[in-house]
N, CA, C and O atoms as a Tinker XYZ file with bonds, in Angstrom:
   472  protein
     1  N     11.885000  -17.291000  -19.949000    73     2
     2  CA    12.425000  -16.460000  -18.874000    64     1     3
     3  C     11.799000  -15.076000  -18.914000    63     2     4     5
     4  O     10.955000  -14.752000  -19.750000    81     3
     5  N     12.271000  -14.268000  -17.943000    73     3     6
     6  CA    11.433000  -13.379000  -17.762000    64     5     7
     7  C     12.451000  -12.166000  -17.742000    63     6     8     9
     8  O     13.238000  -11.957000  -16.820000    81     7
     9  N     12.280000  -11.086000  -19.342000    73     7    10
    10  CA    13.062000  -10.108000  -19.215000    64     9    11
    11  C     12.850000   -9.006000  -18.672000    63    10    12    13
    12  O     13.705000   -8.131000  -18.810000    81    11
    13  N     11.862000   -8.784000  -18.038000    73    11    14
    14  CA    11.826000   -7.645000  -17.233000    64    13    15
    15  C     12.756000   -7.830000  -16.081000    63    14    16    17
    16  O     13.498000   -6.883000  -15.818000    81    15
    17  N     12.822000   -8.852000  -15.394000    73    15    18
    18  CA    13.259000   -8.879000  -13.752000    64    17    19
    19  C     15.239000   -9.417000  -14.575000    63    18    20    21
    20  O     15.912000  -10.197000  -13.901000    81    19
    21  N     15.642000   -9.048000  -15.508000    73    19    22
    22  CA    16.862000  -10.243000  -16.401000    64    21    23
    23  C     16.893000  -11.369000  -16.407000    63    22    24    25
    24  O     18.019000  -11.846000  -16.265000    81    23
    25  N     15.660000  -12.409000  -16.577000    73    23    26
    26  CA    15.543000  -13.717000  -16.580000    64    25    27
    27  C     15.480000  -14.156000  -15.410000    63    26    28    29
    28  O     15.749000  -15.349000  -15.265000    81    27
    29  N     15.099000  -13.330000  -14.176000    73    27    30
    30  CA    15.314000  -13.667000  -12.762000    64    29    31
    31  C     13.884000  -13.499000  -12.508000    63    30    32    33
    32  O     13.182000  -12.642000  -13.046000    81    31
    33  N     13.290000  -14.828000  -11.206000    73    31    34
    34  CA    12.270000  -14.662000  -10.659000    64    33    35
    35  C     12.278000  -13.463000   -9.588000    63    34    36    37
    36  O     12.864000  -13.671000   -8.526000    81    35
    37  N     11.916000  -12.731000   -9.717000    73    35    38
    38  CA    11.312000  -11.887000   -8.709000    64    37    39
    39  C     11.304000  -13.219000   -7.022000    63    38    40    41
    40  O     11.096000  -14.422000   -7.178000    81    39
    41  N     11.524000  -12.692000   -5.867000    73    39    42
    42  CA    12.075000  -13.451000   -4.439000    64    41    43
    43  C     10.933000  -13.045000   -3.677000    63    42    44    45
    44  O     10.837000  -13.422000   -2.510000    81    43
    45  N     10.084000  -12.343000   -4.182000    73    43    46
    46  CA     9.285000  -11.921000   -3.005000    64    45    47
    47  C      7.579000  -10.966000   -4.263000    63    46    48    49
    48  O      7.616000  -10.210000   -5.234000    81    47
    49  N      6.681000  -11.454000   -3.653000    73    47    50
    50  CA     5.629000  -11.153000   -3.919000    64    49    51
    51  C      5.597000   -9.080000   -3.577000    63    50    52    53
    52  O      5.224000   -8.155000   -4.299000    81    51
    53  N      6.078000   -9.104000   -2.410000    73    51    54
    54  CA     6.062000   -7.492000   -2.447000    64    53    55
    55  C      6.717000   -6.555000   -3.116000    63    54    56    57
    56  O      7.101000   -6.903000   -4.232000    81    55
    57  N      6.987000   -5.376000   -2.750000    73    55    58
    58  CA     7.728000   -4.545000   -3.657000    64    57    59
    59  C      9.064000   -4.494000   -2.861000    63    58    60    61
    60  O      9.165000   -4.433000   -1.636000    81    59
    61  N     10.263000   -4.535000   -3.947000    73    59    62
    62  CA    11.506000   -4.742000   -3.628000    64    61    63
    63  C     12.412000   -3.958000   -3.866000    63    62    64    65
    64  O     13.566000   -4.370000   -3.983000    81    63
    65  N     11.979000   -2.161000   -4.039000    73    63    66
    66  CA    12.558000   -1.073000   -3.980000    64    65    67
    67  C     13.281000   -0.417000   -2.791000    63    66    68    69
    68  O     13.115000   -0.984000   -1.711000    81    67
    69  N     13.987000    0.588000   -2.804000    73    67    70
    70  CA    14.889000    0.948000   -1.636000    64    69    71
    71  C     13.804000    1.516000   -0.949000    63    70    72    73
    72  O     12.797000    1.925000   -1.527000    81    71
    73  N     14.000000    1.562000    0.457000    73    71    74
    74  CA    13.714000    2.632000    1.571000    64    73    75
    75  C     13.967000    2.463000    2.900000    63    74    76    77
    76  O     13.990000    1.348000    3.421000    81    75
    77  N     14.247000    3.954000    3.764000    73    75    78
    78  CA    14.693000    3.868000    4.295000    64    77    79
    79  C     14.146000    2.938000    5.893000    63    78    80    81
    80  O     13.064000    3.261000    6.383000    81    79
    81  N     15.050000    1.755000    6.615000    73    79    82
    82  CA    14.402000    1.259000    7.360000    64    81    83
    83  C     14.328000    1.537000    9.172000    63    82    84    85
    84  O     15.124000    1.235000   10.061000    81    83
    85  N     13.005000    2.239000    9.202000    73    83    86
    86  CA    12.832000    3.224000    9.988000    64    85    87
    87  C     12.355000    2.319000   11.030000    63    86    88    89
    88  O     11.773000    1.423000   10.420000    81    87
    89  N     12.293000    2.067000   12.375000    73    87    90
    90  CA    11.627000    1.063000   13.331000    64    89    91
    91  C     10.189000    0.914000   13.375000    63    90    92    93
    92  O      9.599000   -0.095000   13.761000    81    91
    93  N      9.658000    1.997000   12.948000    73    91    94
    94  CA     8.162000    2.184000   12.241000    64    93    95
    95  C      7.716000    1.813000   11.437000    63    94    96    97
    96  O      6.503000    1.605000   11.418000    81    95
    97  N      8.461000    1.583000   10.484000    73    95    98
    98  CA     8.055000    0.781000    9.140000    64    97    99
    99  C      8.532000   -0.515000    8.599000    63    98   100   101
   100  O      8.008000   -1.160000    7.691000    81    99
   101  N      9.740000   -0.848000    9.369000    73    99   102
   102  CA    10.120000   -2.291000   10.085000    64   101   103
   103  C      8.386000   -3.155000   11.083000    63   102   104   105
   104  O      7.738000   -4.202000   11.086000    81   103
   105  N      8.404000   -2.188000   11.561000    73   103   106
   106  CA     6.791000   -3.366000   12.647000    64   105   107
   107  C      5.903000   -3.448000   11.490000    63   106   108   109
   108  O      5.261000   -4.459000   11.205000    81   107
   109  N      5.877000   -1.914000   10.570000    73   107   110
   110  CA     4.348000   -2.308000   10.112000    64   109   111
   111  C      4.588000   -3.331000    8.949000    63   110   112   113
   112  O      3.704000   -4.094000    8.560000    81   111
   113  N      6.158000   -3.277000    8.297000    73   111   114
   114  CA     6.168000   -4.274000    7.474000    64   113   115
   115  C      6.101000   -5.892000    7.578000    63   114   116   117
   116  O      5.678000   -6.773000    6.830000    81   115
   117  N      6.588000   -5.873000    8.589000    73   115   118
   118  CA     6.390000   -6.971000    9.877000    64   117   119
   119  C      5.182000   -7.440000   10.153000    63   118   120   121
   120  O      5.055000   -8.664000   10.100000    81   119
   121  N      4.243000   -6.783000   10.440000    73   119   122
   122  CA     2.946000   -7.025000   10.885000    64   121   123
   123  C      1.959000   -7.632000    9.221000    63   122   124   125
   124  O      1.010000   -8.394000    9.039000    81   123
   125  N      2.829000   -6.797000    8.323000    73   123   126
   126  CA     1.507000   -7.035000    6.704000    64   125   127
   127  C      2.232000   -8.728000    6.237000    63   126   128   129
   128  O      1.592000   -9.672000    5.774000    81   127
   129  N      3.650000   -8.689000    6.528000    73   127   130
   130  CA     4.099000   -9.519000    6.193000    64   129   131
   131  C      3.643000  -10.851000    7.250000    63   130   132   133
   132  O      3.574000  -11.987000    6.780000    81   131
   133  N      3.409000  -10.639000    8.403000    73   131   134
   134  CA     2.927000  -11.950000    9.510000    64   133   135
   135  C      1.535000  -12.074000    9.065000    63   134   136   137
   136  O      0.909000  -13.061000    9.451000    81   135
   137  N      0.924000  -11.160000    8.263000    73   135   138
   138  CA    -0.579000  -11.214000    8.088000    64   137   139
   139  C     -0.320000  -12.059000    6.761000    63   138   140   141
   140  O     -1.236000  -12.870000    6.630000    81   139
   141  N      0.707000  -12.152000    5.633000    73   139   142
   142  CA     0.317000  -12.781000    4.899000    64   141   143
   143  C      0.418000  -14.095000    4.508000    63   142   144   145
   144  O      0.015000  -14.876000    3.645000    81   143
   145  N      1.460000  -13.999000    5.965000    73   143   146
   146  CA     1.877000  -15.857000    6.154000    64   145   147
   147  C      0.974000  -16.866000    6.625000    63   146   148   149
   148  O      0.927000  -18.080000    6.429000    81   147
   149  N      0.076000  -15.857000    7.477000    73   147   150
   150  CA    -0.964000  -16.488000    8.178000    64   149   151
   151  C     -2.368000  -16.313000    8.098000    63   150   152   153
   152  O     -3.041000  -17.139000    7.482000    81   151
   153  N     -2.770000  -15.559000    8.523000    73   151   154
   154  CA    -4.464000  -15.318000    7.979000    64   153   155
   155  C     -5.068000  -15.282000    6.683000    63   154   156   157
   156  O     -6.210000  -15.675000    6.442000    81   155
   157  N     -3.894000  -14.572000    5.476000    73   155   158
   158  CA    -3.992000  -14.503000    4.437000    64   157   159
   159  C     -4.968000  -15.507000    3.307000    63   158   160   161
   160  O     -5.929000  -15.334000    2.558000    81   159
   161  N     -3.719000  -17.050000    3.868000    73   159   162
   162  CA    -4.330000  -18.152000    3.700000    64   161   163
   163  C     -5.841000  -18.533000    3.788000    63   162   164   165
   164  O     -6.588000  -19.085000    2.979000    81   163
   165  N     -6.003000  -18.126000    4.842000    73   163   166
   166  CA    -7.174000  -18.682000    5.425000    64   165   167
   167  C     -8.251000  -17.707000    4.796000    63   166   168   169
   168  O     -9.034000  -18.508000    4.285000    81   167
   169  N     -8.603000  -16.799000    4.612000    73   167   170
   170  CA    -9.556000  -15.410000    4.123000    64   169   171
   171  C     -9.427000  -16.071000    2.681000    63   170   172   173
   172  O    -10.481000  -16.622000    2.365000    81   171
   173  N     -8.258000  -16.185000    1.552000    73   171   174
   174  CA    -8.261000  -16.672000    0.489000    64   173   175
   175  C     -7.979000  -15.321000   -0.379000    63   174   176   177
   176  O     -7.517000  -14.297000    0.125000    81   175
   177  N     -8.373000  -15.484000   -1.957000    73   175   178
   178  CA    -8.075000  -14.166000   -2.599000    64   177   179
   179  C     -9.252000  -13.851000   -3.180000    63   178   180   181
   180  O     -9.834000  -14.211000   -4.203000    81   179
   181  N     -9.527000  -12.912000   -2.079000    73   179   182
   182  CA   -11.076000  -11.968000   -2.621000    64   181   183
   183  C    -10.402000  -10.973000   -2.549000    63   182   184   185
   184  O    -10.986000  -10.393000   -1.633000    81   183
   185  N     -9.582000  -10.325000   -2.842000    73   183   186
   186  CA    -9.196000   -8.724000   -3.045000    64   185   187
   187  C     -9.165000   -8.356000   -4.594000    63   186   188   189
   188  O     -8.396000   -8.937000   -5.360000    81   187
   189  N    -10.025000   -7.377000   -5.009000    73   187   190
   190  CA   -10.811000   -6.812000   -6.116000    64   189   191
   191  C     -9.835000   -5.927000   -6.783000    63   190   192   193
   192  O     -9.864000   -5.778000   -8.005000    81   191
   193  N     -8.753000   -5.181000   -5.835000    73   191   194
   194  CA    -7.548000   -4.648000   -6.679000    64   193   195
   195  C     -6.504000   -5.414000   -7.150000    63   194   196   197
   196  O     -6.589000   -6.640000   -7.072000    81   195
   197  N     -5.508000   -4.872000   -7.640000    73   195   198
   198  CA    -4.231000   -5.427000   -8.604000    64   197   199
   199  C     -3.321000   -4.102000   -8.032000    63   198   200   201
   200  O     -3.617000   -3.048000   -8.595000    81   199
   201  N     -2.393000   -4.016000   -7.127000    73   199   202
   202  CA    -1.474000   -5.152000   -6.161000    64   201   203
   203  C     -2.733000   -5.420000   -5.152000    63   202   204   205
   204  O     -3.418000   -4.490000   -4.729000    81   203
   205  N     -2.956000   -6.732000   -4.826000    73   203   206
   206  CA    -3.604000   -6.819000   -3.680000    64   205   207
   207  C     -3.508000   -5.782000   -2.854000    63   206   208   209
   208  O     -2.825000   -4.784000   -3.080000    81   207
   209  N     -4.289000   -6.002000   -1.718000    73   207   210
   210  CA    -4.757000   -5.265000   -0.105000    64   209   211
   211  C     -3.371000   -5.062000    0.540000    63   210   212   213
   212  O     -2.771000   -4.006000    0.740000    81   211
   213  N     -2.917000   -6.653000    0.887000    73   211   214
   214  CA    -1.857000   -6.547000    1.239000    64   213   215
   215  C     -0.464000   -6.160000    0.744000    63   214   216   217
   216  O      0.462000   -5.788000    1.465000    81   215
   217  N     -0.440000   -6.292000   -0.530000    73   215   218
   218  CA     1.142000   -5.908000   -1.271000    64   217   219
   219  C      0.926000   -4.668000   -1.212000    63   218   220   221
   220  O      1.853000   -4.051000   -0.688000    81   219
   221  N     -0.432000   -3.701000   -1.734000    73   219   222
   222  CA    -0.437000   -2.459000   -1.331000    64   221   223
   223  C      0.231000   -1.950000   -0.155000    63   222   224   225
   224  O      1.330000   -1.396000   -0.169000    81   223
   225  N     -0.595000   -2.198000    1.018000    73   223   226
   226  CA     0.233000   -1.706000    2.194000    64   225   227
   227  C      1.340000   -2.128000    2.328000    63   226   228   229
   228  O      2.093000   -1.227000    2.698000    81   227
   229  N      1.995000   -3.400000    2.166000    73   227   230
   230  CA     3.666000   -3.114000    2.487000    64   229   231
   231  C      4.389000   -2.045000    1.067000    63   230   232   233
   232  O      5.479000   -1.499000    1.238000    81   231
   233  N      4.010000   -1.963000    0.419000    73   231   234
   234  CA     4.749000   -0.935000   -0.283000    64   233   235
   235  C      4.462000    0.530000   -0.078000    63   234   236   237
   236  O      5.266000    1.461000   -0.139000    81   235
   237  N      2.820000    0.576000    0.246000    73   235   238
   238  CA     2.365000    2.254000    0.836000    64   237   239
   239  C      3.827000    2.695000    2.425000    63   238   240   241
   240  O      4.627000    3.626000    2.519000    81   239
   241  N      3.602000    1.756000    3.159000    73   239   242
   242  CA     4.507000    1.451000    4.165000    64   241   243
   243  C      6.176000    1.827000    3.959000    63   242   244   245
   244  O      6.943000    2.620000    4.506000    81   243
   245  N      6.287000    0.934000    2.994000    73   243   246
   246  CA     8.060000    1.229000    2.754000    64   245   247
   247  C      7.795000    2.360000    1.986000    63   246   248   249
   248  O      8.782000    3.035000    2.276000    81   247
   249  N      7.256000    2.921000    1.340000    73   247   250
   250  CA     7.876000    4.342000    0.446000    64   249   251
   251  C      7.079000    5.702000    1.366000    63   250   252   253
   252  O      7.356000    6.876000    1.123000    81   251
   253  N      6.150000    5.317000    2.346000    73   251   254
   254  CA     5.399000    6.810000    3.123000    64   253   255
   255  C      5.621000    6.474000    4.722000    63   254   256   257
   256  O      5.077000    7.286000    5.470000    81   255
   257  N      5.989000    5.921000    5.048000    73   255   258
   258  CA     6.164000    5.298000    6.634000    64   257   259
   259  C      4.711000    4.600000    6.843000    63   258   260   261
   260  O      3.785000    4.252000    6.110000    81   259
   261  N      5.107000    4.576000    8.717000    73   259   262
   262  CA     3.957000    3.785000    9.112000    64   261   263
   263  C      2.660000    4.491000    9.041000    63   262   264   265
   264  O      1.539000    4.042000    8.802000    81   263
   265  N      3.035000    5.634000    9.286000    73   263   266
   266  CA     1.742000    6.569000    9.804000    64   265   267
   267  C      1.068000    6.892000    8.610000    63   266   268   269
   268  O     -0.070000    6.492000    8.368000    81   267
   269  N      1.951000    7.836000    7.608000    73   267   270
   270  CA     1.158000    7.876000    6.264000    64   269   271
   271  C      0.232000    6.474000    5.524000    63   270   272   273
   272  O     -0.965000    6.263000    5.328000    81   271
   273  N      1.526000    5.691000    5.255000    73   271   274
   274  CA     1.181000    4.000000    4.354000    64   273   275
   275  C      0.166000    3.685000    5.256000    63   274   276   277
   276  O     -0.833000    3.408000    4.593000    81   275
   277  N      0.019000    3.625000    6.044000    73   275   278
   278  CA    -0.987000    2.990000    7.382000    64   277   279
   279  C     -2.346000    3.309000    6.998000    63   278   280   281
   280  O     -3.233000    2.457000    7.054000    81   279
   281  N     -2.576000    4.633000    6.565000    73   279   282
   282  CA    -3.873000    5.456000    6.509000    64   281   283
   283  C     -3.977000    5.254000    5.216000    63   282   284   285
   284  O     -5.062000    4.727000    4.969000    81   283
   285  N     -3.091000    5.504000    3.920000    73   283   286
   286  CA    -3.433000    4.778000    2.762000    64   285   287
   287  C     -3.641000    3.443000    2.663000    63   286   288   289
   288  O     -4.559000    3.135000    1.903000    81   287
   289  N     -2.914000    2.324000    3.341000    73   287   290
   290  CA    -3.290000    1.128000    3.525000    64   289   291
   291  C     -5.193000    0.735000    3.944000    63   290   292   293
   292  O     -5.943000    0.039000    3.260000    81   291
   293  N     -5.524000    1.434000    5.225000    73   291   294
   294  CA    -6.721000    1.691000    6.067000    64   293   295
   295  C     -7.811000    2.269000    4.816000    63   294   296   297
   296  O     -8.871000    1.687000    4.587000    81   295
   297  N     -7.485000    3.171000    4.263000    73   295   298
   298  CA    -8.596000    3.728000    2.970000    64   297   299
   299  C     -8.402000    2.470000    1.863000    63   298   300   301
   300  O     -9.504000    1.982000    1.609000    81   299
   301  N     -7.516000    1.942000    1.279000    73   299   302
   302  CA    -7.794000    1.093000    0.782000    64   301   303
   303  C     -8.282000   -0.134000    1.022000    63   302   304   305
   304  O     -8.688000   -0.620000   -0.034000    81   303
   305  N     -8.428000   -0.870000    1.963000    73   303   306
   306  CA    -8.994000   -1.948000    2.599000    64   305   307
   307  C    -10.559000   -1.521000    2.654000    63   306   308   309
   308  O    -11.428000   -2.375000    2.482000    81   307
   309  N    -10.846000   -0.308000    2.874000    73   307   310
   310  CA   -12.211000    0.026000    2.576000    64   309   311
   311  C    -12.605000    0.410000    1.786000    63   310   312   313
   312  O    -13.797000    0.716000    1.741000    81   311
   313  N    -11.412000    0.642000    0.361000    73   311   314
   314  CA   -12.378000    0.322000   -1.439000    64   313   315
   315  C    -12.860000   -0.600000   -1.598000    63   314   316   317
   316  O    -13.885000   -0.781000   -2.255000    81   315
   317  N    -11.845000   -1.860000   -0.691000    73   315   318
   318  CA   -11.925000   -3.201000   -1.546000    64   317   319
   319  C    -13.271000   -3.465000   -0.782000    63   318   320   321
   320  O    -13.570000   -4.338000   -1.597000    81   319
   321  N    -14.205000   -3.468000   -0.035000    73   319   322
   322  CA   -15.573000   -4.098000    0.150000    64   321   323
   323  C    -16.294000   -3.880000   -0.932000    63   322   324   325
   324  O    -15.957000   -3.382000   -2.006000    81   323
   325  N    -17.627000   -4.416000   -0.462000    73   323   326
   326  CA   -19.080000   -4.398000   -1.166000    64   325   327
   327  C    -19.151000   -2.494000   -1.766000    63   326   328   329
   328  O    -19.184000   -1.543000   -0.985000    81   327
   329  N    -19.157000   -2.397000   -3.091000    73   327   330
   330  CA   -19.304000   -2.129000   -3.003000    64   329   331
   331  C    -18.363000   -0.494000   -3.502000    63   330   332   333
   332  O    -18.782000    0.647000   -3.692000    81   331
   333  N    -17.371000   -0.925000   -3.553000    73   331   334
   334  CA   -16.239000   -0.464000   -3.523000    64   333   335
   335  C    -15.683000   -0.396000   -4.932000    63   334   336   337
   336  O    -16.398000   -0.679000   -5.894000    81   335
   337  N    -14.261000    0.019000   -5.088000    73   335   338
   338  CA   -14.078000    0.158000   -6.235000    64   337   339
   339  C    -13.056000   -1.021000   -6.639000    63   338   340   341
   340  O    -12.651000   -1.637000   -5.653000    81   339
   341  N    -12.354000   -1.644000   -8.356000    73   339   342
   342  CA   -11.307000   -2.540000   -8.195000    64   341   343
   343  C    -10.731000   -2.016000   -9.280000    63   342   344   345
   344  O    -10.905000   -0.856000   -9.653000    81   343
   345  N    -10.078000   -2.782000   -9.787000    73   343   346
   346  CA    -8.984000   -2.718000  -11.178000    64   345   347
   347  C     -7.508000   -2.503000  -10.485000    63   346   348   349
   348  O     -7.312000   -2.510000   -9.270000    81   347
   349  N     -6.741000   -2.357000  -11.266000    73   347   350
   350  CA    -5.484000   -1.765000  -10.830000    64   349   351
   351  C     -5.508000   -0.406000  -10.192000    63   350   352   353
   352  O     -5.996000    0.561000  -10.777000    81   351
   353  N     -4.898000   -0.318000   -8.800000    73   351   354
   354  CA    -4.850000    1.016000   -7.928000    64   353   355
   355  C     -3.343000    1.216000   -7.071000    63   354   356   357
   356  O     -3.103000    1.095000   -5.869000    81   355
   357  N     -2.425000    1.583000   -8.270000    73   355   358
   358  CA    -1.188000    1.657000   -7.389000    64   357   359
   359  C     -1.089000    2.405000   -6.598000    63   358   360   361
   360  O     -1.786000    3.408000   -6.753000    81   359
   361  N     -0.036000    2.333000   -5.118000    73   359   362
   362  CA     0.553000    3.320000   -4.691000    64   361   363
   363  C      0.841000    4.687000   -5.385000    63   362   364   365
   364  O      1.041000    4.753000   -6.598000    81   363
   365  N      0.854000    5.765000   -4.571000    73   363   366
   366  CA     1.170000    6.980000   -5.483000    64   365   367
   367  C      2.752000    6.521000   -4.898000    63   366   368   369
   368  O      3.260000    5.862000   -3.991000    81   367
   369  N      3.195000    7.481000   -6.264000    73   367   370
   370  CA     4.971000    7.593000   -6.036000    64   369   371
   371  C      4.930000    8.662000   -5.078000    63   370   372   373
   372  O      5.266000    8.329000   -3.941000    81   371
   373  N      4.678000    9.586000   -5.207000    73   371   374
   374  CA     4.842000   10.758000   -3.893000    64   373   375
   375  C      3.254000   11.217000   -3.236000    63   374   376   377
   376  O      2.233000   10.904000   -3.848000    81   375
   377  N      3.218000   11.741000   -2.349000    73   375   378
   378  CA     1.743000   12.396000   -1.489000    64   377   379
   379  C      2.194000   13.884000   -2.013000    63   378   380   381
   380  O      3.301000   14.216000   -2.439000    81   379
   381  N      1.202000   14.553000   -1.882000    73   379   382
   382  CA     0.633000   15.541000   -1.956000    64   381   383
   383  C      1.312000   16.302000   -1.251000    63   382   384   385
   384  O      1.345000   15.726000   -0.163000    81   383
   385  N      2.146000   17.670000   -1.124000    73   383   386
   386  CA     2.408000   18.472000    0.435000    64   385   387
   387  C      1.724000   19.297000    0.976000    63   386   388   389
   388  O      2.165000   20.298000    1.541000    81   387
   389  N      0.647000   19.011000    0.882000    73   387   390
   390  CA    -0.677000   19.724000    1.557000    64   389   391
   391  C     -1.318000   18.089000    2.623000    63   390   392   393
   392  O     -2.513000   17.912000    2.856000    81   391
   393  N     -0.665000   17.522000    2.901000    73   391   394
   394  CA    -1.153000   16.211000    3.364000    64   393   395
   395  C     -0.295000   16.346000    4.521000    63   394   396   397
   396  O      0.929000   16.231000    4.475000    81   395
   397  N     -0.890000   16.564000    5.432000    73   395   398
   398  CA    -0.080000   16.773000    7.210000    64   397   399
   399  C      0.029000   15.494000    7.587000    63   398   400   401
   400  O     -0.177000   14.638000    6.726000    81   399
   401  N      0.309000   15.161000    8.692000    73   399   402
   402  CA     0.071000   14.305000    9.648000    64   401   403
   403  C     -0.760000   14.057000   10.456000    63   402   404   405
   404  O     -1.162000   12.955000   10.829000    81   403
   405  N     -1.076000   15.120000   10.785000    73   403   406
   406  CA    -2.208000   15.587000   11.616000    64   405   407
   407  C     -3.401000   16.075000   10.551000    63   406   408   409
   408  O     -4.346000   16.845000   10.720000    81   407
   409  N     -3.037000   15.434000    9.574000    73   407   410
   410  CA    -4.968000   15.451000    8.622000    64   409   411
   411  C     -4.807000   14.037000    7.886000    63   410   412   413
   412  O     -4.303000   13.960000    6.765000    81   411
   413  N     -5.237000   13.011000    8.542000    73   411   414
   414  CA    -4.740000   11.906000    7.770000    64   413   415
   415  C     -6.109000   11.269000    7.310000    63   414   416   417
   416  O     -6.263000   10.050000    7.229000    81   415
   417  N     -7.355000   12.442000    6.935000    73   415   418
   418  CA    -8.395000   11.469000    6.460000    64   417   419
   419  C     -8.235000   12.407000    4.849000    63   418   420   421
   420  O     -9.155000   12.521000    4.040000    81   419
   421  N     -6.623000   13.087000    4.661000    73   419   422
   422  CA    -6.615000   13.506000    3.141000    64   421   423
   423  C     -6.043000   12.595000    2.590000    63   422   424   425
   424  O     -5.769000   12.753000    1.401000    81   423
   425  N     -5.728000   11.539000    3.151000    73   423   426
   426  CA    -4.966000   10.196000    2.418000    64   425   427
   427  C     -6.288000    8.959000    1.724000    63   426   428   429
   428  O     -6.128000    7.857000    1.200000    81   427
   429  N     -6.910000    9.349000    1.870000    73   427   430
   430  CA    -7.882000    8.877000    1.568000    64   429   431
   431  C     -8.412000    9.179000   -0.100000    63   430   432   433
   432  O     -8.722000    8.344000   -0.949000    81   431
   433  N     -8.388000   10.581000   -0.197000    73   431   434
   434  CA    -8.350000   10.789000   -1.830000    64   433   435
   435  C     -7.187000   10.361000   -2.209000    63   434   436   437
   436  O     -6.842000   11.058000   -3.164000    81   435
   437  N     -6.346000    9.530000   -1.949000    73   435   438
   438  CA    -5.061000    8.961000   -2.781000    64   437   439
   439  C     -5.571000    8.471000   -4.352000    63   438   440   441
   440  O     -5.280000    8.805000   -5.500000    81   439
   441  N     -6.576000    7.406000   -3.669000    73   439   442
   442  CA    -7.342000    6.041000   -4.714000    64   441   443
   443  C     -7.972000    6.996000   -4.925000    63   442   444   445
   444  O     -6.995000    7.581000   -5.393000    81   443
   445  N     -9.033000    7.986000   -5.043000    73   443   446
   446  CA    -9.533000    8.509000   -5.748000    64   445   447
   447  C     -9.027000    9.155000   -6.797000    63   446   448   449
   448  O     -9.658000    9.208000   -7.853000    81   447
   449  N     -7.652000    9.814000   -6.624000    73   447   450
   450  CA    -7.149000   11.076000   -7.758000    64   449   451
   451  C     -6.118000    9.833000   -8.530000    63   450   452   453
   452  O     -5.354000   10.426000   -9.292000    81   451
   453  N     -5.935000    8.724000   -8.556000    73   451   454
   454  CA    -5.210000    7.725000   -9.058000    64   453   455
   455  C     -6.545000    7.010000  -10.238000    63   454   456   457
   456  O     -6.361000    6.823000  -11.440000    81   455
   457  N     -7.539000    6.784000   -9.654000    73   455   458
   458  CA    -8.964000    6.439000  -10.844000    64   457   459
   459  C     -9.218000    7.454000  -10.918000    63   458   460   461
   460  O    -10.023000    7.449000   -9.986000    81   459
   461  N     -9.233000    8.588000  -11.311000    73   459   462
   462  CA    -9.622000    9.916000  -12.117000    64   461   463
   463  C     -8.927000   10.258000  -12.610000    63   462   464   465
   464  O     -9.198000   11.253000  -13.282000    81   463
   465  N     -7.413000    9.682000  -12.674000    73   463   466
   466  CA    -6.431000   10.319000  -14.201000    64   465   467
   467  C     -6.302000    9.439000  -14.815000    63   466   468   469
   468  O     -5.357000    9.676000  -15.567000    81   467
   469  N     -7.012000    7.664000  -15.142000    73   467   470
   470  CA    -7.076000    7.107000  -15.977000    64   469   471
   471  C     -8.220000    7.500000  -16.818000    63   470   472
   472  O     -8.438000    6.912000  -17.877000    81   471
C-alpha cells in the first residue's frame, strides 16, 4: 500500500489540491482534461518532463487561473520540443508580483528560475 496518499490510490492522475472554482478555470480545466481523454491517447507519451505537459497545465490552471496557468502551460509545451529542456519541472507554488497580466511573456522564465535553483 501506499503511505503517502494513507494506503489510498490517488483517483485522478492530476493534482487534487484546493482552488478556487472560477468559470475560467473550470473551461480550461475542462478543455486539458477533454484533451487527455482524447487526443492524448493518440500522440502517446513523448513528454520529456515529470508532471507531464498536460498534468502541468491542469495544475498551473487550478492554482494561477486561466490566463496566468494558460501562459505557463503555453511556455511549457514549448520546453518540451526538440530541443528543449526535461527532467522534473514543477509548477511554481506562487508567481512572482512583478508578473502583470498584461506582461504575460514574464511567465515564461517560470521553468527557467525553477532549473536554476536546482
Amino acid at each position: 500500500m501506499c503511505e503517502r496518499h494513507g494506503g489510498k490510490k490517488p483517483s485522478s492522475r492530476n493534482w487534487q489540491g484546493p482552488f478556487r472554482k472560477t468559470p475560467g478555470r473550470l473551461f480550461g480545466l475542462g478543455f486539458i482534461r477533454f484533451y487527455q481523454l482524447t487526443f492524448s491517447s493518440l500522440i502517446g507519451q513523448s513528454c520529456r518532463h515529470l508532471p507531464t505537459c498536460s498534468e502541468y497545465g491542469y495544475e498551473a490552471i487550478a492554482r494561477h487561473g486561466l490566463w496566468a496557468g494558460g501562459f505557463l502551460t503555453l511556455f511549457r509545451v514549448g520546453r518540451c520540443g526538440p530541443g528543449g529542456t526535461h527532467g522534473f519541472d514543477p509548477v511554481p507554488e506562487t508567481l512572482d508580483p512583478d508578473w502583470r497580466w498584461y506582461t504575460p511573456w514574464r511567465y515564461f522564465h517560470a521553468g527557467r528560475r525553477s532549473h536554476a535553483s536546482q
